[in-house]
Short mmCIF file of C-alpha atoms and ligand atoms in Angstrom, two decimals:
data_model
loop_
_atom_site.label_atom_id
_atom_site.label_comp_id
_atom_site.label_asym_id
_atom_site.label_seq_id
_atom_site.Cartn_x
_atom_site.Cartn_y
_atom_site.Cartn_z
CA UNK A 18 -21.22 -0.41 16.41
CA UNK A 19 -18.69 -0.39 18.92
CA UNK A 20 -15.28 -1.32 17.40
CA UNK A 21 -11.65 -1.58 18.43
CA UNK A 22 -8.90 -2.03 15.38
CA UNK A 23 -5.30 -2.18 14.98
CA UNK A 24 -3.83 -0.44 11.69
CA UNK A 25 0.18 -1.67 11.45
CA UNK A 26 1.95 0.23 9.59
CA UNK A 27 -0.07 3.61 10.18
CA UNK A 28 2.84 6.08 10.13
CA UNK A 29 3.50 4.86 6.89
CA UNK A 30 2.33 6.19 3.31
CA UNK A 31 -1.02 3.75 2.93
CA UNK A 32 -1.32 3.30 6.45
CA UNK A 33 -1.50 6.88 7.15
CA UNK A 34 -4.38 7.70 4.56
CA UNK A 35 -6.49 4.67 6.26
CA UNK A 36 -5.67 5.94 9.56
CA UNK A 37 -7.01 9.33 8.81
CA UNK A 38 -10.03 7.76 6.65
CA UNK A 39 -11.14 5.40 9.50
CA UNK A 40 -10.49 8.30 12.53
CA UNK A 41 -12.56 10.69 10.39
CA UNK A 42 -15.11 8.50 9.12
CA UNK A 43 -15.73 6.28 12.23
CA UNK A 44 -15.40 8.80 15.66
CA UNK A 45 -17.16 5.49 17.67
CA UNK A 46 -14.20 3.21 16.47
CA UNK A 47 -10.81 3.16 18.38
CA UNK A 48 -8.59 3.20 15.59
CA UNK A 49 -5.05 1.95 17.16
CA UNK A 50 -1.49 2.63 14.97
CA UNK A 51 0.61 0.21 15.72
CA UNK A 52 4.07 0.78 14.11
CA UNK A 53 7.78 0.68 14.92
CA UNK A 54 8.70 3.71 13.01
CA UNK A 55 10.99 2.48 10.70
CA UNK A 56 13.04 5.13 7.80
CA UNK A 57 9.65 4.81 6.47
CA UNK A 58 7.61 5.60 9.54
CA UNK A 59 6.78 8.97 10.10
CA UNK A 60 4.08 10.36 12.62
CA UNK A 61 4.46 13.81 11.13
CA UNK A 62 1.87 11.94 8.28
CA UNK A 63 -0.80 12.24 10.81
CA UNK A 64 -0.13 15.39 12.43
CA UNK A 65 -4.25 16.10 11.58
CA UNK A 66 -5.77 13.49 13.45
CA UNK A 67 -3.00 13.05 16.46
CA UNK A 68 -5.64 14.49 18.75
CA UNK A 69 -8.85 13.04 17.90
CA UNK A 70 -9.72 11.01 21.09
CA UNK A 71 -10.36 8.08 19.06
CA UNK A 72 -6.67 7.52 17.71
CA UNK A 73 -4.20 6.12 19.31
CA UNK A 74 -0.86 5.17 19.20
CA UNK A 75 1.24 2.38 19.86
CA UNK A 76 4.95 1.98 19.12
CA UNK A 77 5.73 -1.80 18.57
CA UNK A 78 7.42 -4.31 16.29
CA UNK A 79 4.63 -6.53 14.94
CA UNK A 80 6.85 -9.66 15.23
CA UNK A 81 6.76 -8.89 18.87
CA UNK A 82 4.28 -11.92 19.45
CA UNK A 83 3.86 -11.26 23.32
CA UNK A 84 3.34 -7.60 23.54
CA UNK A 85 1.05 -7.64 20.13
CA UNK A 86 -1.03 -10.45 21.81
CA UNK A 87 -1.44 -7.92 25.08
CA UNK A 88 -2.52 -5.58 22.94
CA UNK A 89 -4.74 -7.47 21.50
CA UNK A 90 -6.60 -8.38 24.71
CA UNK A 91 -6.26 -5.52 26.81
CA UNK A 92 -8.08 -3.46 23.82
CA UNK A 93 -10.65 -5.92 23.12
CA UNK A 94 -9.58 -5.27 18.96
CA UNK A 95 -12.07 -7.23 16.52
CA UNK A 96 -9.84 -5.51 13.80
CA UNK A 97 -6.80 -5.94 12.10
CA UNK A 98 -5.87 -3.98 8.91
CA UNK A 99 -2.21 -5.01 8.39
CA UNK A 100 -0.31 -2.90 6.33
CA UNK A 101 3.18 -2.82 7.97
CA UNK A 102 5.97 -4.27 5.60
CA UNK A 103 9.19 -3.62 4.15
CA UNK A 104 7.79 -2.19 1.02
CA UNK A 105 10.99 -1.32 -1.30
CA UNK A 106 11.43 -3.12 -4.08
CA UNK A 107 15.61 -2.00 -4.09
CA UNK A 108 15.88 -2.24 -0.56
CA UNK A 109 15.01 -6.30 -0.84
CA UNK A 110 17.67 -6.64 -3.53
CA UNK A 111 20.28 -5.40 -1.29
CA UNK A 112 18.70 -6.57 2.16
CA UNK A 113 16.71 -10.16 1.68
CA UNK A 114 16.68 -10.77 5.55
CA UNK A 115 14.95 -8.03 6.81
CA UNK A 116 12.09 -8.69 4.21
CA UNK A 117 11.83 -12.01 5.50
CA UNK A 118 11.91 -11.17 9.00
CA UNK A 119 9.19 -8.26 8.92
CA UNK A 120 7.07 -9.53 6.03
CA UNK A 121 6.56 -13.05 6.50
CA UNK A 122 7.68 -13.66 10.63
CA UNK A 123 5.97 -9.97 11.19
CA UNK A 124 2.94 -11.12 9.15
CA UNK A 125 2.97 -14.82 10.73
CA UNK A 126 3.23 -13.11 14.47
CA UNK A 127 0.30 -10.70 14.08
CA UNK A 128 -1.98 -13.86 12.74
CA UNK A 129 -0.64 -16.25 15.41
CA UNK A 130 -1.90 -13.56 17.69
CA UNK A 131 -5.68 -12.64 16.86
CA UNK A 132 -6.12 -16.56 16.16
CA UNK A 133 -5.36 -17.22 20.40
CA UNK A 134 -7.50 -13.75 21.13
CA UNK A 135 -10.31 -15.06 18.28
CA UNK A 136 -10.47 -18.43 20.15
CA UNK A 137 -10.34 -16.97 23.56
CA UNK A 138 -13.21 -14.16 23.05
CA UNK A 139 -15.18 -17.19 21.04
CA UNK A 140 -14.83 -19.54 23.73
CA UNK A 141 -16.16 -16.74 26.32
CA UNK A 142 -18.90 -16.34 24.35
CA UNK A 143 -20.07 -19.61 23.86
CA UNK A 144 -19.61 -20.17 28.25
CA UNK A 145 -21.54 -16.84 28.46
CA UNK A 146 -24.38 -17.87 26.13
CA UNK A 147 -24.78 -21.24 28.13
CA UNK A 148 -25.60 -19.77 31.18
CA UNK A 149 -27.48 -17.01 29.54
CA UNK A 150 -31.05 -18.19 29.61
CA UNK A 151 -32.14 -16.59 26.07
CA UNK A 152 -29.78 -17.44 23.47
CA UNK A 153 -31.77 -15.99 20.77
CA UNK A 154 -30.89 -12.26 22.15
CA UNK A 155 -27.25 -13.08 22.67
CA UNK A 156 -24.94 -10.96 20.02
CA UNK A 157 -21.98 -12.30 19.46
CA UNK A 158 -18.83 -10.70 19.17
CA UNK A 159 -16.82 -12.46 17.31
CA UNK A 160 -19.32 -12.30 13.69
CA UNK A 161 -17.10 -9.19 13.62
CA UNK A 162 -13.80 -10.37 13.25
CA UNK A 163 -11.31 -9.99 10.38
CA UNK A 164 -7.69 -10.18 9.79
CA UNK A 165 -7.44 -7.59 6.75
CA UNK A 166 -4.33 -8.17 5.12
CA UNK A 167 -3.19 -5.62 2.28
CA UNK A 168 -1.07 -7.02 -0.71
CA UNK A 169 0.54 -6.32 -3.94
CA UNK A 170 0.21 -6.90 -7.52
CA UNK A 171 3.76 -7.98 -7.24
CA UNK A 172 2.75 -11.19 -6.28
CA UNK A 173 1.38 -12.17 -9.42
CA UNK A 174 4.99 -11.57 -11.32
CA UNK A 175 5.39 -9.48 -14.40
CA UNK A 176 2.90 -9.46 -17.58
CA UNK A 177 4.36 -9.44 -21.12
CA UNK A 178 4.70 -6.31 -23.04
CA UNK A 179 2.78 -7.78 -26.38
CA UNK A 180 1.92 -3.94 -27.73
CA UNK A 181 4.85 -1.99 -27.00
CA UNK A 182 3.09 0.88 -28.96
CA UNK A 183 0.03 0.17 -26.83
CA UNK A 184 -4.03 -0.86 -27.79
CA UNK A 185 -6.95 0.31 -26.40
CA UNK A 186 -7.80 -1.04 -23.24
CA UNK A 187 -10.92 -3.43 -22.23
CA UNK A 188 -11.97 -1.22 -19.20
CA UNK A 189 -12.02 2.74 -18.53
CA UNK A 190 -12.28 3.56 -14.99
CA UNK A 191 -12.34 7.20 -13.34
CA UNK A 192 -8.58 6.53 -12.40
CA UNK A 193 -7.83 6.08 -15.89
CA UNK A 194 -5.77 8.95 -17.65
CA UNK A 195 -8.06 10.81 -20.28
CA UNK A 196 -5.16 11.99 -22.25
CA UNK A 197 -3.21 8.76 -22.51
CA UNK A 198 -5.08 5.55 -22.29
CA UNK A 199 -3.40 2.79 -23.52
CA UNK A 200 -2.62 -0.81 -22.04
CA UNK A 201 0.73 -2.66 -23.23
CA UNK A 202 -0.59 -6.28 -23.38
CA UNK A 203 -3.76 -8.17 -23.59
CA UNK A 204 -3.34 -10.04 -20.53
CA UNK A 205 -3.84 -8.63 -16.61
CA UNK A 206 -3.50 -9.73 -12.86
CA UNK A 207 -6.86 -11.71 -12.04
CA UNK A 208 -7.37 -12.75 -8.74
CA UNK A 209 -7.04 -16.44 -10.06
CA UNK A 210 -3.26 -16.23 -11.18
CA UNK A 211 -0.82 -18.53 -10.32
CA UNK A 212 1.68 -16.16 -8.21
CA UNK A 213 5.16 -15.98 -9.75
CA UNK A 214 7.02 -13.76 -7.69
CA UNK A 215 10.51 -12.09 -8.71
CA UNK A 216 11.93 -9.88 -6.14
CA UNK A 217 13.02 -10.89 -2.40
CA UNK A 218 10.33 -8.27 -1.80
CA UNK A 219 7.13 -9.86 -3.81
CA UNK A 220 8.80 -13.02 -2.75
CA UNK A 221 8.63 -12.18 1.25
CA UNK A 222 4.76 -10.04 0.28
CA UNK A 223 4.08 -13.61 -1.60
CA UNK A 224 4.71 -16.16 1.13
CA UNK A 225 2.72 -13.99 3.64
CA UNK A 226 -0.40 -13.77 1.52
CA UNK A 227 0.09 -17.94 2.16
CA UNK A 228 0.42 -17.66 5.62
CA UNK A 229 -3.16 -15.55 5.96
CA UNK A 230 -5.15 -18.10 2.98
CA UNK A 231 -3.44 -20.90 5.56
CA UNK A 232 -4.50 -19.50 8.69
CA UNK A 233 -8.36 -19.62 7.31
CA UNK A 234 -8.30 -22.85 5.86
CA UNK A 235 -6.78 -24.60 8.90
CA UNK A 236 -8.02 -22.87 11.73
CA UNK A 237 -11.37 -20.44 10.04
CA UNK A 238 -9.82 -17.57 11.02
CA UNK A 239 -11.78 -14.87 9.39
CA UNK A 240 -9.32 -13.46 6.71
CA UNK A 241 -9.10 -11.35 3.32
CA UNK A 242 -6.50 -9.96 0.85
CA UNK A 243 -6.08 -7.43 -1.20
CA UNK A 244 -3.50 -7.05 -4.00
CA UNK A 245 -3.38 -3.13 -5.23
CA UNK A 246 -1.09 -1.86 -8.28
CA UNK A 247 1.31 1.06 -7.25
CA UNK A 248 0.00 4.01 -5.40
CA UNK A 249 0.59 7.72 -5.68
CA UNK A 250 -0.02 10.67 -3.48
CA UNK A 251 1.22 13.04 -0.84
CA UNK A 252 3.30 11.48 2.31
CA UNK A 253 4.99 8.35 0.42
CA UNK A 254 8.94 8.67 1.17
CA UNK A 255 11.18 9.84 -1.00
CA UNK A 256 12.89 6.46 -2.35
CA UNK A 257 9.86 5.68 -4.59
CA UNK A 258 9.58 6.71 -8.45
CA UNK A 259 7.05 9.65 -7.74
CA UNK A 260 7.74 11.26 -5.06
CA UNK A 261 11.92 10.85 -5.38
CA UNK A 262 11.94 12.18 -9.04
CA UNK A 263 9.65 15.47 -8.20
CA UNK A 264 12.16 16.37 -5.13
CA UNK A 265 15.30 15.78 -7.41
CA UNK A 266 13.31 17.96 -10.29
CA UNK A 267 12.59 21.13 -7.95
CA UNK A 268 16.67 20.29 -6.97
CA UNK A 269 17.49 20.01 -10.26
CA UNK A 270 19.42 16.71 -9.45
CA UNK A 271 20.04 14.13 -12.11
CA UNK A 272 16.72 11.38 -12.71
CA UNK A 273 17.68 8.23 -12.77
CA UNK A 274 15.37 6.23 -15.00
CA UNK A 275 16.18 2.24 -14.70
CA UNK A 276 16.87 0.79 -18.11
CA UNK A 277 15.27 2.15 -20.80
CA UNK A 278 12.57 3.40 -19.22
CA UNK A 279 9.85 1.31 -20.98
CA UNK A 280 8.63 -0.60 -18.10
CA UNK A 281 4.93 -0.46 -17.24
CA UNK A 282 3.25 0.18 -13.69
CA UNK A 283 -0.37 1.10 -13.20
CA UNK A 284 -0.77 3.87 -10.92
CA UNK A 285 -3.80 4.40 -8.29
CA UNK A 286 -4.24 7.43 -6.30
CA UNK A 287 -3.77 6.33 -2.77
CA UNK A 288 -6.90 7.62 -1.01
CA UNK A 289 -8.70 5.84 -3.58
CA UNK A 290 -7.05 2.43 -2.08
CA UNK A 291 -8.13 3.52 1.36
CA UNK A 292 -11.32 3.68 0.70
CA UNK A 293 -11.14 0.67 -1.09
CA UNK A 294 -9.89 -0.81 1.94
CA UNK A 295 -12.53 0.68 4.34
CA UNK A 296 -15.51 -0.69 1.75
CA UNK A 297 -13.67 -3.98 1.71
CA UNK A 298 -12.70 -4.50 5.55
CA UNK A 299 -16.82 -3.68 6.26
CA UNK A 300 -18.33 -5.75 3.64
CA UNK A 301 -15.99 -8.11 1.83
CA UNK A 302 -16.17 -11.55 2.02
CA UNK A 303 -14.54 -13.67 4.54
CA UNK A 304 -12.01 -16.01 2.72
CA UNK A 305 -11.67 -13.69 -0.67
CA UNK A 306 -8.90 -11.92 -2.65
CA UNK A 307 -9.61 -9.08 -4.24
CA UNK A 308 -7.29 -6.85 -6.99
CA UNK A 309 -7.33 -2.72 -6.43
CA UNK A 310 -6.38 -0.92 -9.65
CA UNK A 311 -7.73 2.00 -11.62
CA UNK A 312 -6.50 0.74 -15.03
CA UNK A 313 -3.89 3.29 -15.61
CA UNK A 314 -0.63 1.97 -17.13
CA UNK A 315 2.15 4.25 -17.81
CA UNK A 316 5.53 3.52 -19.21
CA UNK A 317 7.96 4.89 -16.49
CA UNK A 318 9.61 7.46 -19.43
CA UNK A 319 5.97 8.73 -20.31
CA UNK A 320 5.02 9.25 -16.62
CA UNK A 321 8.26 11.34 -15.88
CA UNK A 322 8.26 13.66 -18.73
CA UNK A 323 4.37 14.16 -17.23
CA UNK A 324 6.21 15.08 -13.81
CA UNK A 325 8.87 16.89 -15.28
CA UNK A 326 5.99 19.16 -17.24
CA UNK A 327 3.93 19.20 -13.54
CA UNK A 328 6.84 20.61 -11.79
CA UNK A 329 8.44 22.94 -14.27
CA UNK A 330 5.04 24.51 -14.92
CA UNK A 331 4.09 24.47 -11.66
CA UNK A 332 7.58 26.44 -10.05
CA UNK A 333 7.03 28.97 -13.46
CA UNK A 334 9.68 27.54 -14.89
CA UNK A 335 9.13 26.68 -19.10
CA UNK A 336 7.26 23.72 -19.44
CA UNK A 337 9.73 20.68 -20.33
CA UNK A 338 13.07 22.21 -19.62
CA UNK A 339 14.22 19.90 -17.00
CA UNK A 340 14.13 17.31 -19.62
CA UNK A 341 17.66 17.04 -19.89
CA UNK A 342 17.58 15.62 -16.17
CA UNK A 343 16.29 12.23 -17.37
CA UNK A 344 19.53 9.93 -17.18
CA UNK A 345 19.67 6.49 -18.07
CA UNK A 346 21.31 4.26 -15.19
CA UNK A 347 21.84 0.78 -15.11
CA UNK A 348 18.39 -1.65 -14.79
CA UNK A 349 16.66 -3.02 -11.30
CA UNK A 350 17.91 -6.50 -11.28
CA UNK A 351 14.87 -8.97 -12.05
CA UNK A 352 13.24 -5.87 -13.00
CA UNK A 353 9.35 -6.65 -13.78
CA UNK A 354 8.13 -5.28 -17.21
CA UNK A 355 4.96 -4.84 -16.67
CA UNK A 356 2.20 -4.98 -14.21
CA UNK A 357 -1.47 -4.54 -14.75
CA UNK A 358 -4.37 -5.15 -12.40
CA UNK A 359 -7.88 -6.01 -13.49
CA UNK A 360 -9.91 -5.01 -10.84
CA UNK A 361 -13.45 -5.84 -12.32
CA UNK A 362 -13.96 -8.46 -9.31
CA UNK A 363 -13.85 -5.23 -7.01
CA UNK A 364 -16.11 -3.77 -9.07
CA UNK A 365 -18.64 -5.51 -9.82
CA UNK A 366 -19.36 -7.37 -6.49
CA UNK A 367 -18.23 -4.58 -4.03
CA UNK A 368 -19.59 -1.55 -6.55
CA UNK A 369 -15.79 0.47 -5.70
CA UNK A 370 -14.65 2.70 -8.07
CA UNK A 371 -11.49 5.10 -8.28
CA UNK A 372 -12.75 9.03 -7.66
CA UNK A 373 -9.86 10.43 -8.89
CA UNK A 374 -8.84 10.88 -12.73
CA UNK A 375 -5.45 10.72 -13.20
CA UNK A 376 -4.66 13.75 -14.57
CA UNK A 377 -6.14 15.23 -10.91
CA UNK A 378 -4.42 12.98 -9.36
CA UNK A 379 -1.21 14.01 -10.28
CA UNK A 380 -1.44 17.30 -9.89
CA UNK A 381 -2.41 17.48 -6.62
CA UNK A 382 0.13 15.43 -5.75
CA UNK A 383 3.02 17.40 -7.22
CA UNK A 384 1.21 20.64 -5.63
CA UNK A 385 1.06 18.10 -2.36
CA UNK A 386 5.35 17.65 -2.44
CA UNK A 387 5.93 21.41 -3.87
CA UNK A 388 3.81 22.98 -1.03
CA UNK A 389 5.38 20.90 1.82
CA UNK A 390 8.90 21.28 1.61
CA UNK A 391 9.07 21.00 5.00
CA UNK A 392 8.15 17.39 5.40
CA UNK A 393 10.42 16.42 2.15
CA UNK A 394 13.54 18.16 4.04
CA UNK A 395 13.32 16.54 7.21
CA UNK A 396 12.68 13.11 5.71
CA UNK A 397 15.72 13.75 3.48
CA UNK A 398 17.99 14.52 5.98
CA UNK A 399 19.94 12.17 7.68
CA UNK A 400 19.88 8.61 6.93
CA UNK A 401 18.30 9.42 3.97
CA UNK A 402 21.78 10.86 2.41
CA UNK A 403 23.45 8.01 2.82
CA UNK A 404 20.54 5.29 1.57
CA UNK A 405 20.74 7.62 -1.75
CA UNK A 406 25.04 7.33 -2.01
CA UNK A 407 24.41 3.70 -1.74
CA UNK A 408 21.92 3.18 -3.98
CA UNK A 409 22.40 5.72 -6.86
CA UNK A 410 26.51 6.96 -6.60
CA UNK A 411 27.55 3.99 -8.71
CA UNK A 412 24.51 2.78 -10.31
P1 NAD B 28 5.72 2.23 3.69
O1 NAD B 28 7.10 1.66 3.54
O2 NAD B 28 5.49 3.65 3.34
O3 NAD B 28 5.26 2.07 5.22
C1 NAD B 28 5.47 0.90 5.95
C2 NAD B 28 5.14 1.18 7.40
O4 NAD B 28 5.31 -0.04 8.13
C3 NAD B 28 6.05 2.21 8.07
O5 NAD B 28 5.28 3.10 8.85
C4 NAD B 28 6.97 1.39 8.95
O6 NAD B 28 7.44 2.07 10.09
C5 NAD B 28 6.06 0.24 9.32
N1 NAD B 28 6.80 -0.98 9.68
C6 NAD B 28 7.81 -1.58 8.98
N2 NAD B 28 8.25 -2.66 9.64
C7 NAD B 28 7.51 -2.76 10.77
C8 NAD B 28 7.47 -3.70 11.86
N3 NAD B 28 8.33 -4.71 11.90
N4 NAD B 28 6.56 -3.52 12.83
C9 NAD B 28 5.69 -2.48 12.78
N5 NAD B 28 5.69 -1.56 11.80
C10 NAD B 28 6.59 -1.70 10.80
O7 NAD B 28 4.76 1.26 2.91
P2 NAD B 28 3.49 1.59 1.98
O8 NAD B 28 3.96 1.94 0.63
O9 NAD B 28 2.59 2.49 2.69
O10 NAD B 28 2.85 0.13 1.87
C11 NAD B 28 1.96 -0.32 2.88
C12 NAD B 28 1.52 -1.73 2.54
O11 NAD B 28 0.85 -1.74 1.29
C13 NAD B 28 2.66 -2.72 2.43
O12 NAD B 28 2.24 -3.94 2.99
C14 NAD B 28 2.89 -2.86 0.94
O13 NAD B 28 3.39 -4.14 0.63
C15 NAD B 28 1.48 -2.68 0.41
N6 NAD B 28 1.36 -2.10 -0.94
C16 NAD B 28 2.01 -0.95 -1.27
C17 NAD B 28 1.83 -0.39 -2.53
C18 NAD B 28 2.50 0.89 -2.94
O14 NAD B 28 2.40 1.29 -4.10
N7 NAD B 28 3.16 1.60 -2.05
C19 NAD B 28 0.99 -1.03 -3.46
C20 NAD B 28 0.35 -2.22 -3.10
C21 NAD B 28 0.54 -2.75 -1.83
O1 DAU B 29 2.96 -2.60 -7.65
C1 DAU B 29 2.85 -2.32 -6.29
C2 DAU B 29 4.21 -2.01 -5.72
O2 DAU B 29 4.58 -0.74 -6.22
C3 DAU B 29 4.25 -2.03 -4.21
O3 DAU B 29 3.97 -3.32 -3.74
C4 DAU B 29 5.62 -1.57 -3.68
O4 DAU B 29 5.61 -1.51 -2.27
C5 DAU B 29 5.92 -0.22 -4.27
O5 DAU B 29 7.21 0.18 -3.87
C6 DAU B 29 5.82 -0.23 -5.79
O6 DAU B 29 6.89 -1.02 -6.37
P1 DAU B 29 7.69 -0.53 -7.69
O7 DAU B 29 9.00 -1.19 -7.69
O8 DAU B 29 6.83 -0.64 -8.88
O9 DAU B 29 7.81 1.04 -7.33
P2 DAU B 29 9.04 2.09 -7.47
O10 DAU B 29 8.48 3.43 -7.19
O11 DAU B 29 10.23 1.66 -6.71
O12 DAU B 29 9.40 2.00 -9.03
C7 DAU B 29 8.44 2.29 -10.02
C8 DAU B 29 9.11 2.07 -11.36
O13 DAU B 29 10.11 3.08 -11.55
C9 DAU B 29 9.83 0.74 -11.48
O14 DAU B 29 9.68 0.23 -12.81
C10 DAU B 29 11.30 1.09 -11.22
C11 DAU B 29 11.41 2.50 -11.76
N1 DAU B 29 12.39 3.38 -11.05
C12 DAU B 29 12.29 3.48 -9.70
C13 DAU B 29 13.17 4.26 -8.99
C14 DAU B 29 13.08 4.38 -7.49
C15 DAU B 29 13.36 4.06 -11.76
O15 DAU B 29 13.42 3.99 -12.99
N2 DAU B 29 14.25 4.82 -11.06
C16 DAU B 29 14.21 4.94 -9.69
O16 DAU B 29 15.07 5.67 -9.11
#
């Protein structure tokens, strides 16, 4: 089938492994990138697929109502896979606005949007069937619509820490780590969990997961969300744990680790999320929430000794003896302790599984940031400088 879909937030790090999953995958779907190009927008991410006739481009502000609306109609889209946010947590600490502004009036713009093109192109359908004489034959349309909206595990707040010294796990999945497989609490994030959020970000991520359950219970629009735990992999910018710490490593530059270190994220290798997202956006359920994780917790200190190891080893340097970079800085306020996603629902109703061990996953992504220099310098130039004076010179 035919199909015409708008991506936001394509140039970013998720959007730009979907992009290139869905171009690939799907050569009779127009696949259109709508972004702004924020800092965190970058279409060097998709320098692979920026000629394949079936992607396309468009540079726009998704709470530009009008011209998103246009867009909508003048490229007859069925699709929307909405990933465009403000997605630092640190950023929302010292910017709340702009949070607000793209993540909930953004988010609230797009859906206000495809519900006047969803009503339009069902209303022309149901005029066209009347005067068609065999109704039976006529296909409509507009069985094809969805309003894909991804979310985070941050919605759902922060899980105790009840086994510090961690306990086996209830679940093994291919993204878990063979060599250390521990979880750090009995409970995880089901899809049925009151959300509690804590940062302006999760807050602003929160309110527009509302705003899409609201838009299909008032007005049917066809809807789903995800909520993923934290991704890793090549082409995420250089302000987030991973990627930041294996640039200052190869520099030699001090690590900042917030606190003590001993708070707990569970890590998924991102192009196991996008194809999470393509299995979900073709057959999940109009109306649903579903959790994306790979059961993989990691205290942050155990994780960056594991890139510290990665990196030394991998620039022949001895294993371990950038270990004294590891520096101790002052906590993330409202810092969450732990998050864990129980993504069994995914599982067992869609069949998706992670590919990608973690141990694999890790390493290509170090080998990803060490071999492509290139695209680390020119997104640390700049504005970047200063964003890293403000946030770390007095931390
Ligand atoms: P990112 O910051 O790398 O990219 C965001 C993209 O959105 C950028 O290309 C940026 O230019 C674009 N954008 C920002 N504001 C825009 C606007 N007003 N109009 C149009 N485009 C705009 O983000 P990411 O880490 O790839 O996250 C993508 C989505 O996935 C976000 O919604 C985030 O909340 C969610 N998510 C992220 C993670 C993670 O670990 N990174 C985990 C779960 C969910
Ligand atoms: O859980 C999903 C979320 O994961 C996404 O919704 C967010 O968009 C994404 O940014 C990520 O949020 P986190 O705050 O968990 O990711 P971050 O990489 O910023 O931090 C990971 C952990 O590392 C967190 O406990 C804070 C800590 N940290 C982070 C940075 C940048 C440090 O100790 N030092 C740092 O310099």
């Amino acid at each position: 089938m035919n199909r015409s879909i708008i991506i936001t937030g394509g140039a970013g790090f998720i959007g730009s492994h979907v992009v290139r999953l869905f171009v690939n995958k799907y050569p009779e779907y127009k696949i259109i990138n709508l972004d702004k190009l924020t800092y965190a927008g970058n279409l060097a991410n998709l320098k692979d697929v920026e000629d394949k006739p079936n992607y396309h481009f468009v540079r726009m502000d998704i709470c530009d109502f009008e011209g998103v609306l246009k867009l909508m109609q003048e490229e007859h889209v069925d699709g929307v896979i909405h990933l465009a946010a403000e997605s630092h947590v640190d950023r929302s600490i010292k910017d709340p606005f702009t949070f607000a502004q793209t993540n909930v009036m953004g988010t609230l713009s797009l859906l206000q949007a495809f519900k006047l093109h969803y009503e339009e192109v069902r209303s022309q359908e149901s005029e066209d069937r009347m005067a068609s004489r065999n109704h039976s034959d006529f296909c409509l349309r507009s069985t094809a619509f969805r309003f894909y909206h991804i979310s985070t595990d941050e919605v759902y707040g922060a899980l105790e820490m009840t086994h510090p010294e961690g306990i086996e796990p209830p679940f093994t999945t291919k993204a878990s780590s063979g060599t250390h497989h521990l979880a750090y609490g009995e409970r995880f994030f089901t899809e049925d969990l009151k959300y509690q959020p804590h940062s302006p970000y999760s807050a602003s991520k929160a309110s527009s997961d509302h705003f899409v359950r609201a838009f299909h219970d008032t007005y049917g629009l066809p809807t789903i969300i995800t909520n993923c735990s934290n991704n890793y992999g090549p082409y995420q910018f250089p302000e987030k744990l991973i990627p930041l710490f294996i640039n200052n490593i190869r520099h030699r530059k001090p690590l900042p680790v917030y606190g003590r270190g001993e708070n707990v994220r569970d890590w998924l290798y991102v192009e196991d999320h996008a194809r999470a997202i393509d299995l979900i956006f073709h057959e999940g359920k109009i109306g649903e929430t579903y959790n994306i994780g790979g059961f993989n917790e990691w205290k942050n200190i155990d994780i960056i000794k594991v890139l510290i190891n990665t990196v030394d080893r991998l620039l022949g340097r001895k294993e371990g003896e950038d270990m004294d970079l590891i520096t101790y800085v002052t906590d993330r306020a409202g810092h969450d302790l732990r998050y864990a996603i129980d993504s069994s629902k995914l599982q067992r109703e869609l069949g998706w599984e992670p590919s990608l061990q973690f141990e694999e996953g890790i390493e290509k992504t170090v080998r990803w940031y060490l071999d492509n220099q290139e695209w680390m310098d020119n997104v640390t130039s700049g504005d970047y400088l200063k964003y890293y004076e403000d946030m770390y010179a007095h931390r």
